[in-house]
Amino acid sequence: MNDKENIPTTPTRKGENFPSTTTPSHKQVLKPISPNKNPGGRLSFVESDNLDEHFNLLHTTQEEIQQQLHNIELTSKQTSVDLGQLFDRSKNNNENLNKLLQNVVNYSQEVMTEGNATKADMHKINDCLTKLSEQLDSSKNFEKLKVGINDEGLGNIRTAVEEVSTENTNKINDIKVEIAKLREILSTDNELMSSQLTKQDTKQEELQRVMEKYFKESQSSQGHNDSNAQELSEIKSELKKISHDNSVLSEKLPPSDLVHQIISPIVAELKAVSLDEKSVRLLESILEKIDQLDKSHTNTATHDTILTKLEGLEKVQTKSTADLEDKIHQLEKKYALLCNNYNRKLTDYKNLQSKYQILRDDIENIQNCQFANG
């Protein structure tokens, strides 16, 4: 009987992360029991096929519950592993984005420094041009001063302006390239994050549906076990009562061997004598009563055997029910812990997504400032 319990089960494929949601194909209804006994003391409602049906149904129900427990535990482990991998990947992406953002900030600071230096140089150049213009206006030797400006001053001014403009343009181009790369990475990570969050939400909803269905089936199975326990208790009580009645009857009656020694010669003489029809029927009735009395003594041992089996079944069912309740309690704890971890990581993902959006806005602002300065 115990060989059918604790059968290990494993998923057939790697992708089967969720237990099957199909309902069992053998939701059988137990045969009704009518505890009625005949006047002869025979137990008419205890049939071996009915007891076997009870045993088979109990074992089948327990195996299905153990299978669903195993599948849900595998699903919980796989979901936890997926969440951990997703969190690690997001953490690495966040670190890389922080590095890129730091590079952008450094480039921006360099460009701003170069821009300030360029402004200072332009102010100096404007001051020089202003002084030269004043000298030109006040100078009497305009031609000589004009020739000097064209050859020396204006050439130096053009060279300085071209160098500063070229260097500043290169810096701005580098900043634009880095910003474009960063925007592309942010867009890709945002799409990946949204896809992963949607996938995890789907898994969470499916796992919740499976758990709710399993809890309903567990409650139904618990009620069925309680009903079976009550029926077994009634059968046990009836068997004890019958055994007690048989024992009392056996104590009151003389030994069967003595009865046979007394009755056998009388029956033989009666059979040898020619009797009328009424006497024959009376003799047959007496013989039938004697046979029933013998069978009642024989059934006493059968009743004791059935009573022993029922007591063993009651112990096994009590232990199985206790084990099942303990597993359900542990599974509820694991499920609650998994939900808490999922909600915490989901909050982290949403915070990270908000940071991504803030980072994108900052990059766009920096890019707009660079375009405005350019």
Coordinates of C-alpha atoms in Angstrom, one line a residue:
M1 CA 0.0 0.0 0.0
N2 CA 2.8 2.4 0.9
D3 CA 4.7 1.6 -2.3
K4 CA 2.4 4.0 -4.2
E5 CA 3.2 7.0 -2.1
N6 CA 6.0 9.5 -2.6
I7 CA 6.5 8.8 -6.3
P8 CA 9.2 11.2 -7.6
T9 CA 8.2 13.2 -10.7
T10 CA 10.3 15.3 -13.0
P11 CA 9.4 17.7 -15.8
T12 CA 9.8 16.1 -19.3
R13 CA 11.3 19.1 -20.9
K14 CA 13.4 22.0 -19.8
G15 CA 10.8 24.6 -20.9
E16 CA 8.0 23.1 -18.8
N17 CA 8.3 25.7 -16.0
F18 CA 4.6 25.5 -15.1
P19 CA 2.4 22.6 -14.0
S20 CA -0.4 21.5 -16.2
T21 CA -3.7 23.2 -15.5
T22 CA -5.8 20.2 -16.7
T23 CA -8.2 18.7 -14.3
P24 CA -7.8 15.1 -13.2
S25 CA -9.6 12.6 -15.5
H26 CA -11.0 10.4 -12.7
K27 CA -13.1 12.5 -10.5
Q28 CA -15.0 9.4 -9.3
V29 CA -17.9 9.5 -6.9
L30 CA -17.8 6.9 -4.1
K31 CA -20.6 4.3 -4.0
P32 CA -23.2 5.1 -1.4
I33 CA -23.0 2.9 1.7
S34 CA -26.1 1.7 3.4
P35 CA -25.1 0.3 6.8
N36 CA -27.9 -2.3 7.0
K37 CA -27.3 -5.8 8.4
N38 CA -29.5 -8.9 8.1
P39 CA -30.9 -10.8 11.1
G40 CA -28.2 -13.4 10.7
G41 CA -25.4 -11.0 11.7
R42 CA -23.7 -10.8 8.3
L43 CA -22.1 -7.5 7.3
S44 CA -23.8 -6.8 4.0
F45 CA -22.5 -3.3 3.2
V46 CA -18.7 -4.0 3.4
E47 CA -17.6 -5.3 0.0
S48 CA -14.0 -5.9 -0.9
D49 CA -14.3 -4.2 -4.3
N50 CA -15.9 -1.1 -2.6
L51 CA -13.0 -0.9 -0.1
D52 CA -10.4 -1.4 -2.9
E53 CA -12.1 1.5 -4.8
H54 CA -11.8 3.6 -1.6
F55 CA -8.1 2.7 -1.3
N56 CA -7.3 3.3 -5.0
L57 CA -9.1 6.7 -5.0
L58 CA -7.3 7.9 -1.9
H59 CA -3.9 6.9 -3.4
T60 CA -4.6 8.4 -6.8
T61 CA -5.7 11.7 -5.1
Q62 CA -2.6 11.8 -3.0
E63 CA -0.3 11.1 -6.0
E64 CA -1.9 14.0 -8.0
I65 CA -1.5 16.4 -5.1
Q66 CA 2.2 15.4 -4.7
Q67 CA 2.7 15.9 -8.4
Q68 CA 1.2 19.4 -8.3
L69 CA 3.3 20.2 -5.2
H70 CA 6.4 19.1 -7.1
N71 CA 5.6 21.1 -10.2
I72 CA 4.7 24.3 -8.3
E73 CA 8.0 24.0 -6.4
L74 CA 9.9 23.7 -9.6
T75 CA 8.1 26.7 -11.1
S76 CA 8.9 28.8 -8.0
K77 CA 12.6 27.9 -8.2
Q78 CA 12.8 28.7 -11.9
T79 CA 11.0 32.0 -11.5
S80 CA 13.3 32.9 -8.7
V81 CA 16.3 32.1 -10.9
D82 CA 14.9 34.2 -13.8
L83 CA 14.3 37.2 -11.5
G84 CA 17.8 36.9 -10.1
Q85 CA 19.4 36.9 -13.6
L86 CA 17.2 39.8 -14.7
F87 CA 18.2 41.8 -11.7
D88 CA 21.9 41.1 -12.2
R89 CA 21.7 42.0 -15.9
S90 CA 19.9 45.3 -15.0
K91 CA 22.5 46.1 -12.4
N92 CA 25.3 45.6 -14.9
N93 CA 23.5 47.8 -17.5
N94 CA 23.0 50.4 -14.8
E95 CA 26.8 50.4 -14.0
N96 CA 27.7 50.7 -17.7
L97 CA 25.2 53.6 -18.2
N98 CA 26.7 55.3 -15.1
K99 CA 30.1 55.0 -16.7
L100 CA 28.9 56.4 -20.0
L101 CA 27.1 59.2 -18.2
Q102 CA 30.3 60.1 -16.3
N103 CA 32.2 60.2 -19.6
V104 CA 29.6 62.5 -21.1
V105 CA 29.8 64.7 -18.1
N106 CA 33.6 64.8 -18.4
Y107 CA 33.4 65.6 -22.1
S108 CA 30.9 68.3 -21.3
Q109 CA 33.1 69.9 -18.7
E110 CA 36.0 69.8 -21.1
V111 CA 33.9 71.4 -23.8
M112 CA 32.7 74.1 -21.4
T113 CA 36.3 74.8 -20.3
E114 CA 37.4 75.1 -23.9
G115 CA 34.4 77.3 -24.7
N116 CA 35.3 79.6 -21.8
A117 CA 38.8 79.7 -23.0
T118 CA 37.6 80.4 -26.5
K119 CA 35.4 83.3 -25.2
A120 CA 38.4 84.7 -23.3
D121 CA 40.5 84.6 -26.5
M122 CA 37.7 86.2 -28.5
H123 CA 37.5 89.0 -26.0
K124 CA 41.2 89.5 -26.3
I125 CA 40.9 89.5 -30.0
N126 CA 38.0 92.0 -29.9
D127 CA 40.1 94.2 -27.6
C128 CA 43.0 94.1 -29.9
L129 CA 40.7 94.9 -32.9
T130 CA 39.2 97.8 -30.9
K131 CA 42.6 99.2 -30.1
L132 CA 43.7 98.8 -33.7
S133 CA 40.6 100.5 -34.9
E134 CA 41.2 103.4 -32.6
Q135 CA 44.8 103.6 -33.7
L136 CA 43.7 103.6 -37.3
D137 CA 41.2 106.4 -36.7
S138 CA 43.7 108.5 -34.8
S139 CA 46.7 107.7 -36.9
K140 CA 47.8 110.0 -39.7
N141 CA 49.9 107.5 -41.4
F142 CA 46.9 105.3 -42.4
E143 CA 48.5 103.5 -45.4
K144 CA 51.5 102.2 -43.4
L145 CA 49.4 101.1 -40.5
K146 CA 46.9 99.5 -42.9
V147 CA 49.7 97.5 -44.6
G148 CA 51.0 96.4 -41.2
I149 CA 47.6 95.2 -40.1
N150 CA 47.0 93.2 -43.3
D151 CA 50.3 91.5 -43.1
E152 CA 50.7 90.7 -39.4
G153 CA 47.6 91.4 -37.2
L154 CA 44.9 90.1 -39.4
G155 CA 46.9 86.9 -40.3
N156 CA 47.5 86.1 -36.7
I157 CA 43.9 86.8 -35.9
R158 CA 42.7 84.4 -38.6
T159 CA 45.1 81.7 -37.5
A160 CA 44.0 81.9 -33.9
V161 CA 40.3 81.9 -34.7
E162 CA 40.7 78.9 -37.1
E163 CA 42.6 76.9 -34.5
V164 CA 40.1 77.5 -31.8
S165 CA 37.2 76.8 -34.0
T166 CA 38.7 73.6 -35.3
E167 CA 39.5 72.3 -31.8
N168 CA 36.0 73.2 -30.5
T169 CA 34.3 71.6 -33.5
N170 CA 36.2 68.3 -32.9
K171 CA 35.2 68.3 -29.2
I172 CA 31.5 69.0 -30.1
N173 CA 31.5 66.1 -32.7
D174 CA 32.9 63.7 -30.2
I175 CA 30.3 64.7 -27.7
K176 CA 27.5 64.2 -30.3
V177 CA 28.8 60.7 -31.1
E178 CA 28.9 59.7 -27.4
I179 CA 25.4 61.2 -26.8
A180 CA 24.0 59.2 -29.8
K181 CA 25.6 56.0 -28.5
L182 CA 24.2 56.6 -25.0
R183 CA 20.7 57.4 -26.3
E184 CA 20.8 54.1 -28.3
I185 CA 21.8 52.1 -25.3
L186 CA 19.2 53.7 -23.1
S187 CA 16.5 53.0 -25.7
T188 CA 17.5 49.4 -26.1
D189 CA 17.7 48.8 -22.3
N190 CA 14.4 50.5 -21.8
E191 CA 12.7 48.2 -24.4
L192 CA 14.4 45.1 -22.8
M193 CA 13.3 46.2 -19.3
S194 CA 9.7 46.7 -20.5
S195 CA 9.7 43.3 -22.2
Q196 CA 11.2 41.6 -19.1
L197 CA 8.7 43.3 -16.8
T198 CA 5.8 42.2 -19.0
K199 CA 7.1 38.6 -19.1
Q200 CA 7.5 38.5 -15.3
D201 CA 4.0 39.9 -14.8
T202 CA 2.6 37.2 -17.0
K203 CA 4.5 34.5 -15.1
Q204 CA 3.3 36.0 -11.8
E205 CA -0.3 35.9 -12.9
E206 CA 0.0 32.4 -14.2
L207 CA 1.6 31.2 -11.0
Q208 CA -1.1 32.9 -9.0
R209 CA -3.8 31.2 -11.0
V210 CA -2.1 27.8 -10.5
M211 CA -1.7 28.4 -6.8
E212 CA -5.4 29.4 -6.4
K213 CA -6.5 26.4 -8.3
Y214 CA -4.3 24.1 -6.3
F215 CA -5.5 25.6 -3.0
K216 CA -9.1 25.0 -4.1
E217 CA -8.3 21.4 -5.0
S218 CA -6.5 21.0 -1.7
Q219 CA -9.6 22.2 0.2
S220 CA -11.8 19.8 -1.8
S221 CA -9.4 17.0 -1.2
Q222 CA -9.3 17.8 2.5
G223 CA -13.1 17.7 2.6
H224 CA -13.1 14.4 0.7
N225 CA -10.5 13.0 3.2
D226 CA -12.7 14.1 6.1
S227 CA -15.7 12.4 4.5
N228 CA -13.7 9.2 4.0
A229 CA -12.5 9.4 7.6
Q230 CA -16.1 9.7 8.8
E231 CA -17.2 6.8 6.7
L232 CA -14.3 4.7 7.9
S233 CA -15.1 5.5 11.5
E234 CA -18.8 4.5 10.9
I235 CA -17.7 1.2 9.3
K236 CA -15.2 0.6 12.1
S237 CA -17.9 1.2 14.7
E238 CA -20.3 -1.1 13.0
L239 CA -17.7 -3.8 12.7
K240 CA -16.9 -3.5 16.4
K241 CA -20.5 -3.8 17.2
I242 CA -21.0 -6.9 15.0
S243 CA -17.8 -8.5 16.5
H244 CA -19.1 -7.8 20.0
D245 CA -22.5 -9.3 19.2
N246 CA -20.9 -12.4 17.7
S247 CA -18.7 -12.7 20.7
V248 CA -21.7 -12.5 23.1
L249 CA -23.6 -15.0 20.9
S250 CA -20.6 -17.3 20.9
E251 CA -20.4 -17.2 24.6
K252 CA -24.1 -18.0 25.1
L253 CA -24.1 -20.9 22.5
P254 CA -22.5 -24.2 23.2
P255 CA -19.4 -25.2 21.2
S256 CA -20.0 -25.9 17.6
D257 CA -18.4 -29.3 17.8
L258 CA -20.8 -30.3 20.6
V259 CA -23.8 -29.0 18.6
H260 CA -22.8 -31.0 15.6
Q261 CA -22.3 -34.1 17.7
I262 CA -25.9 -33.7 19.0
I263 CA -27.5 -32.6 15.8
S264 CA -25.8 -34.9 13.2
P265 CA -27.5 -38.1 14.4
I266 CA -30.9 -36.5 14.7
V267 CA -30.6 -35.0 11.2
A268 CA -29.5 -38.4 9.8
E269 CA -32.4 -40.2 11.4
L270 CA -34.8 -37.5 10.1
K271 CA -33.5 -37.8 6.6
A272 CA -33.8 -41.6 6.7
V273 CA -37.5 -41.4 7.8
S274 CA -40.1 -40.6 5.1
L275 CA -41.7 -37.3 6.1
D276 CA -44.5 -35.3 4.7
E277 CA -44.0 -32.0 2.8
K278 CA -44.5 -29.8 5.8
S279 CA -42.0 -31.7 7.9
V280 CA -39.5 -31.6 5.0
R281 CA -39.8 -27.8 4.7
L282 CA -39.3 -27.5 8.5
L283 CA -36.2 -29.7 8.4
E284 CA -34.8 -27.6 5.5
S285 CA -35.4 -24.4 7.5
I286 CA -33.6 -25.9 10.6
L287 CA -30.7 -27.0 8.4
E288 CA -30.5 -23.5 6.8
K289 CA -30.4 -21.9 10.3
I290 CA -27.6 -24.2 11.3
D291 CA -25.6 -23.3 8.2
Q292 CA -26.1 -19.6 8.9
L293 CA -24.9 -20.1 12.4
D294 CA -21.7 -21.8 11.1
K295 CA -21.2 -19.0 8.6
S296 CA -21.6 -16.3 11.3
H297 CA -18.8 -17.9 13.2
T298 CA -16.7 -18.0 10.1
N299 CA -17.4 -14.3 9.3
T300 CA -16.1 -13.3 12.7
A301 CA -12.5 -13.9 11.6
T302 CA -13.3 -12.0 8.4
H303 CA -14.7 -9.1 10.4
D304 CA -11.6 -9.0 12.5
T305 CA -9.3 -8.9 9.4
I306 CA -11.4 -6.1 7.9
L307 CA -11.3 -4.2 11.1
T308 CA -7.5 -4.5 11.3
K309 CA -7.2 -3.3 7.7
L310 CA -9.4 -0.3 8.4
E311 CA -7.4 0.6 11.5
G312 CA -4.2 0.5 9.4
L313 CA -5.8 2.6 6.6
E314 CA -7.0 5.1 9.2
K315 CA -3.5 5.5 10.5
V316 CA -2.0 5.9 7.0
Q317 CA -4.7 8.4 6.0
T318 CA -4.1 10.4 9.2
K319 CA -0.4 10.5 8.5
S320 CA -0.9 11.4 4.9
T321 CA -3.2 14.2 5.8
A322 CA -0.8 15.6 8.3
D323 CA 2.1 15.4 5.8
L324 CA -0.1 17.1 3.1
E325 CA -1.1 19.9 5.5
D326 CA 2.6 20.5 6.4
K327 CA 3.6 20.6 2.7
I328 CA 0.8 23.0 2.0
H329 CA 1.9 25.3 4.9
Q330 CA 5.5 25.2 3.6
L331 CA 4.4 26.0 0.1
E332 CA 2.3 28.9 1.3
K333 CA 5.4 30.3 3.0
K334 CA 7.5 29.9 -0.1
Y335 CA 4.9 31.5 -2.3
A336 CA 4.6 34.5 0.1
L337 CA 8.4 34.9 0.1
L338 CA 8.5 34.7 -3.7
C339 CA 5.8 37.3 -4.0
N340 CA 7.7 39.6 -1.6
N341 CA 10.9 39.2 -3.5
Y342 CA 9.1 39.8 -6.8
N343 CA 7.5 43.0 -5.6
R344 CA 10.7 44.3 -4.2
K345 CA 12.6 43.6 -7.4
L346 CA 9.7 45.1 -9.4
T347 CA 10.0 48.2 -7.4
D348 CA 13.8 48.3 -8.0
Y349 CA 13.1 47.9 -11.8
K350 CA 10.6 50.8 -11.8
N351 CA 13.1 53.0 -9.9
L352 CA 15.8 52.1 -12.4
Q353 CA 13.5 52.9 -15.3
S354 CA 12.8 56.3 -13.7
K355 CA 16.5 56.9 -13.4
Y356 CA 16.8 55.9 -17.1
Q357 CA 14.2 58.5 -18.1
I358 CA 15.9 61.2 -16.0
L359 CA 19.3 60.3 -17.5
R360 CA 17.8 60.5 -21.0
D361 CA 16.4 64.0 -20.3
D362 CA 19.7 65.2 -18.9
I363 CA 21.5 63.9 -22.0
E364 CA 19.0 65.6 -24.3
N365 CA 19.5 68.9 -22.4
I366 CA 23.2 68.6 -22.7
Q367 CA 22.9 67.9 -26.4
N368 CA 20.6 70.9 -26.9
C369 CA 23.1 73.1 -25.0
Q370 CA 25.9 71.9 -27.2
F371 CA 23.9 72.5 -30.3
A372 CA 23.1 76.0 -29.1
N373 CA 26.7 76.8 -28.3
G374 CA 27.8 75.4 -31.6

